[in-house]
Structures are given as C-alpha cells and as structure tokens.
PDB file of C-alpha atoms in Angstrom:
ATOM      1  CA  MET A1268     -49.361   1.062 -42.266  1.00 56.00           C
ATOM      2  CA  THR A1269     -45.909   0.813 -43.206  1.00 57.00           C
ATOM      3  CA  ARG A1270     -43.057   0.415 -40.947  1.00 58.00           C
ATOM      4  CA  ARG A1271     -40.358   3.207 -40.868  1.00 57.00           C
ATOM      5  CA  PRO A1272     -37.053   1.588 -40.468  1.00 57.00           C
ATOM      6  CA  ASP A1273     -35.360   4.773 -39.506  1.00 57.00           C
ATOM      7  CA  ILE A1274     -37.509   5.153 -36.396  1.00 54.00           C
ATOM      8  CA  MET A1275     -37.222   1.577 -34.892  1.00 53.00           C
ATOM      9  CA  ALA A1276     -33.186   2.117 -35.529  1.00 53.00           C
ATOM     10  CA  ASP A1277     -33.397   5.026 -33.517  1.00 54.00           C
ATOM     11  CA  ARG A1278     -35.440   3.164 -30.762  1.00 54.00           C
ATOM     12  CA  GLU A1279     -33.127   0.514 -30.781  1.00 55.00           C
ATOM     13  CA  ASP A1280     -30.010   2.910 -30.294  1.00 59.00           C
ATOM     14  CA  ASP A1281     -31.515   4.844 -27.810  1.00 58.00           C
ATOM     15  CA  PRO A1282     -30.017   3.712 -24.311  1.00 57.00           C
ATOM     16  CA  ASP A1283     -33.282   4.799 -22.489  1.00 58.00           C
ATOM     17  CA  SER A1284     -35.300   2.285 -24.417  1.00 58.00           C
ATOM     18  CA  ARG A1285     -33.047  -0.488 -23.480  1.00 61.00           C
ATOM     19  CA  THR A1286     -33.727  -2.701 -20.320  1.00 65.00           C
ATOM     20  CA  GLY A1287     -30.979  -4.148 -18.270  1.00 62.00           C
ATOM     21  CA  LEU A1288     -29.424  -4.644 -14.845  1.00 67.00           C
ATOM     22  CA  ALA A1289     -27.307  -1.829 -13.450  1.00 66.00           C
ATOM     23  CA  THR A1290     -24.021  -3.019 -11.567  1.00 72.00           C
ATOM     24  CA  GLN A1291     -21.796  -1.170  -9.550  1.00 73.00           C
ATOM     25  CA  THR A1292     -18.336  -2.650  -8.628  1.00 76.00           C
ATOM     26  CA  ARG A1293     -17.349  -1.831  -4.969  1.00 76.00           C
ATOM     27  CA  THR A1294     -13.791  -1.814  -3.962  1.00 81.00           C
ATOM     28  CA  LYS A1295     -13.278  -3.074  -0.231  1.00 84.00           C
ATOM     29  CA  THR A1296     -10.757  -0.975   1.342  1.00 89.00           C
ATOM     30  CA  ALA A1297      -8.105  -3.643   2.948  1.00 89.00           C
ATOM     31  CA  ARG A1298      -6.254  -2.601   6.293  1.00 90.00           C
ATOM     32  CA  PRO A1299      -2.732  -2.376   5.824  1.00 91.00           C
ATOM     33  CA  PRO A1300      -0.652  -4.973   7.330  1.00 96.00           C
ATOM     34  CA  LEU A1301       0.777  -4.722  10.975  1.00 98.00           C
ATOM     35  CA  TYR A1302       4.049  -5.581  12.226  1.00 98.00           C
ATOM     36  CA  LYS A1303       5.091  -6.968  15.553  1.00 98.00           C
ATOM     37  CA  VAL A1304       8.400  -5.219  17.417  1.00 98.00           C
ATOM     38  CA  MET A1305      10.226  -7.604  19.319  1.00 98.00           C
ATOM     39  CA  LEU A1306      13.060  -7.416  21.707  1.00 98.00           C
ATOM     40  CA  LEU A1307      15.556 -10.133  21.821  1.00 98.00           C
ATOM     41  CA  ASN A1308      17.530 -11.294  25.024  1.00 97.00           C
ATOM     42  CA  ASP A1309      21.324 -11.287  25.314  1.00 96.00           C
ATOM     43  CA  ASP A1310      23.735 -11.821  28.108  1.00 94.00           C
ATOM     44  CA  TYR A1311      25.191  -8.058  28.239  1.00 97.00           C
ATOM     45  CA  THR A1312      22.320  -5.664  28.159  1.00 97.00           C
ATOM     46  CA  PRO A1313      21.479  -4.756  31.907  1.00 97.00           C
ATOM     47  CA  MET A1314      17.621  -5.144  32.914  1.00 97.00           C
ATOM     48  CA  GLU A1315      17.196  -1.818  34.036  1.00 98.00           C
ATOM     49  CA  PHE A1316      18.173  -0.488  30.518  1.00 98.00           C
ATOM     50  CA  VAL A1317      15.654  -2.594  28.985  1.00 98.00           C
ATOM     51  CA  VAL A1318      12.980  -1.403  31.406  1.00 98.00           C
ATOM     52  CA  HIS A1319      14.139   2.355  30.343  1.00 98.00           C
ATOM     53  CA  ILE A1320      13.484   1.499  26.646  1.00 98.00           C
ATOM     54  CA  LEU A1321      10.402  -0.184  27.249  1.00 98.00           C
ATOM     55  CA  GLU A1322       9.088   2.806  29.238  1.00 98.00           C
ATOM     56  CA  ARG A1323      10.627   5.729  27.034  1.00 98.00           C
ATOM     57  CA  PHE A1324      10.087   4.196  23.337  1.00 98.00           C
ATOM     58  CA  PHE A1325       6.640   2.265  24.032  1.00 98.00           C
ATOM     59  CA  GLY A1326       5.121   4.401  26.768  1.00 98.00           C
ATOM     60  CA  LEU A1327       4.867   1.428  29.044  1.00 98.00           C
ATOM     61  CA  SER A1328       4.285   1.748  32.815  1.00 98.00           C
ATOM     62  CA  HIS A1329       7.298   0.545  34.994  1.00 98.00           C
ATOM     63  CA  ALA A1330       5.241  -2.307  35.941  1.00 98.00           C
ATOM     64  CA  GLN A1331       4.436  -3.350  32.505  1.00 98.00           C
ATOM     65  CA  ALA A1332       7.904  -2.683  31.292  1.00 98.00           C
ATOM     66  CA  PHE A1333       9.218  -4.736  34.114  1.00 98.00           C
ATOM     67  CA  GLU A1334       7.042  -7.714  32.957  1.00 98.00           C
ATOM     68  CA  ILE A1335       8.173  -7.464  29.506  1.00 98.00           C
ATOM     69  CA  MET A1336      11.614  -7.276  30.357  1.00 98.00           C
ATOM     70  CA  LEU A1337      11.292 -10.527  32.488  1.00 98.00           C
ATOM     71  CA  THR A1338       9.543 -12.116  29.762  1.00 98.00           C
ATOM     72  CA  VAL A1339      12.379 -11.325  27.364  1.00 98.00           C
ATOM     73  CA  HIS A1340      14.782 -12.568  30.129  1.00 97.00           C
ATOM     74  CA  LYS A1341      13.075 -15.978  30.417  1.00 97.00           C
ATOM     75  CA  LYS A1342      11.903 -16.710  27.014  1.00 98.00           C
ATOM     76  CA  GLY A1343      14.507 -15.286  24.886  1.00 97.00           C
ATOM     77  CA  LEU A1344      12.198 -12.563  23.358  1.00 97.00           C
ATOM     78  CA  ALA A1345       8.922 -10.844  23.675  1.00 98.00           C
ATOM     79  CA  VAL A1346       6.584  -8.811  21.387  1.00 98.00           C
ATOM     80  CA  VAL A1347       6.567  -5.241  22.723  1.00 98.00           C
ATOM     81  CA  GLY A1348       3.895  -3.763  20.226  1.00 97.00           C
ATOM     82  CA  VAL A1349       1.986  -3.999  17.201  1.00 98.00           C
ATOM     83  CA  PHE A1350       2.198  -1.077  14.849  1.00 98.00           C
ATOM     84  CA  SER A1351       1.998  -0.236  11.118  1.00 97.00           C
ATOM     85  CA  PHE A1352       4.982  -0.608   9.160  1.00 97.00           C
ATOM     86  CA  GLU A1353       6.195   2.894   9.408  1.00 97.00           C
ATOM     87  CA  ILE A1354       5.782   3.085  13.045  1.00 98.00           C
ATOM     88  CA  ALA A1355       7.368  -0.359  13.721  1.00 98.00           C
ATOM     89  CA  GLU A1356      10.227   0.671  11.543  1.00 98.00           C
ATOM     90  CA  THR A1357      10.703   3.738  13.500  1.00 98.00           C
ATOM     91  CA  LYS A1358      10.635   2.198  16.944  1.00 98.00           C
ATOM     92  CA  VAL A1359      13.181  -0.518  15.685  1.00 98.00           C
ATOM     93  CA  ALA A1360      15.415   2.054  14.516  1.00 98.00           C
ATOM     94  CA  GLN A1361      14.965   4.247  17.757  1.00 98.00           C
ATOM     95  CA  VAL A1362      15.784   1.467  20.157  1.00 98.00           C
ATOM     96  CA  MET A1363      18.528   0.077  17.973  1.00 98.00           C
ATOM     97  CA  ASP A1364      20.192   3.659  17.763  1.00 98.00           C
ATOM     98  CA  PHE A1365      19.665   4.380  21.672  1.00 98.00           C
ATOM     99  CA  ALA A1366      21.277   0.764  22.581  1.00 98.00           C
ATOM    100  CA  ARG A1367      24.291   1.511  20.346  1.00 98.00           C
ATOM    101  CA  ARG A1368      24.776   5.070  21.796  1.00 98.00           C
ATOM    102  CA  HIS A1369      24.863   3.424  25.216  1.00 98.00           C
ATOM    103  CA  GLN A1370      26.881   0.450  23.925  1.00 98.00           C
ATOM    104  CA  HIS A1371      24.581  -2.286  24.580  1.00 98.00           C
ATOM    105  CA  PRO A1372      24.150  -5.085  22.237  1.00 98.00           C
ATOM    106  CA  LEU A1373      20.493  -5.168  22.726  1.00 98.00           C
ATOM    107  CA  GLN A1374      18.416  -6.159  19.486  1.00 98.00           C
ATOM    108  CA  CYS A1375      15.146  -4.924  18.435  1.00 98.00           C
ATOM    109  CA  THR A1376      13.329  -6.653  15.373  1.00 98.00           C
ATOM    110  CA  MET A1377       9.847  -6.484  13.739  1.00 98.00           C
ATOM    111  CA  GLU A1378       8.033  -8.945  11.609  1.00 98.00           C
ATOM    112  CA  LYS A1379       4.582  -9.147   9.886  1.00 97.00           C
ATOM    113  CA  GLU A1380       1.806 -10.066  12.205  1.00 94.00           C
TER     114      GLU A1380
END
C-alpha cells in the first residue's frame, strides 16, 4: 500500500480535521463615569434663592432643598446630585445662568466622582 501525499496534504489543510480550542473574546462594557454637581457658599446669595434653585433644577422637595442649603451655608459646599457628564454639565450651566440673570454670585461646579 502506497501513501498518496496529495491526500494527506488535503487532510492537513482541511480546517475540519484540525483539533483546537475555540476562544471568544468578550468585551466588557464599562459604565460611563459619573460627576458630582456641587453648590458653593458665598456671602451674598440669599438662602431662599438657593432653595429655589435646588427645587427648580434638581427636583428636590422644599425640605430637602432647605437641608442642602443649610449644608452649603455651614460647610461651604454641598453635593446636590450625581449625574452623567452631559446632565451634570447642563445642570451647572442652568444654575450659573439663572444666578447671573438674577445678579447673584452663586457658584455651581462639577467634578468626577
């Protein structure tokens, strides 16, 4: 019995005749970073105005807004919410614009959580 090289070559090149381990790479989806929106204390913005901003732009109840306003007043700043970058950026812009239009120096900032 003679060996036919062309048949053996076909078997070696045939992907079905090879054995191996199939691997599949899974990509893990990372959650986007979140950003803290903070209000900073100043000596000129009325407390009632800060409460109004917290109710209007952050959807807080009057009691919640009052508590956060007191924290800003006593500690110098308070986190008023944690959002995605786009939402945090929009909230900061809305608060700053509203404060300027009412001639208050209130500062609102954001930083990565």
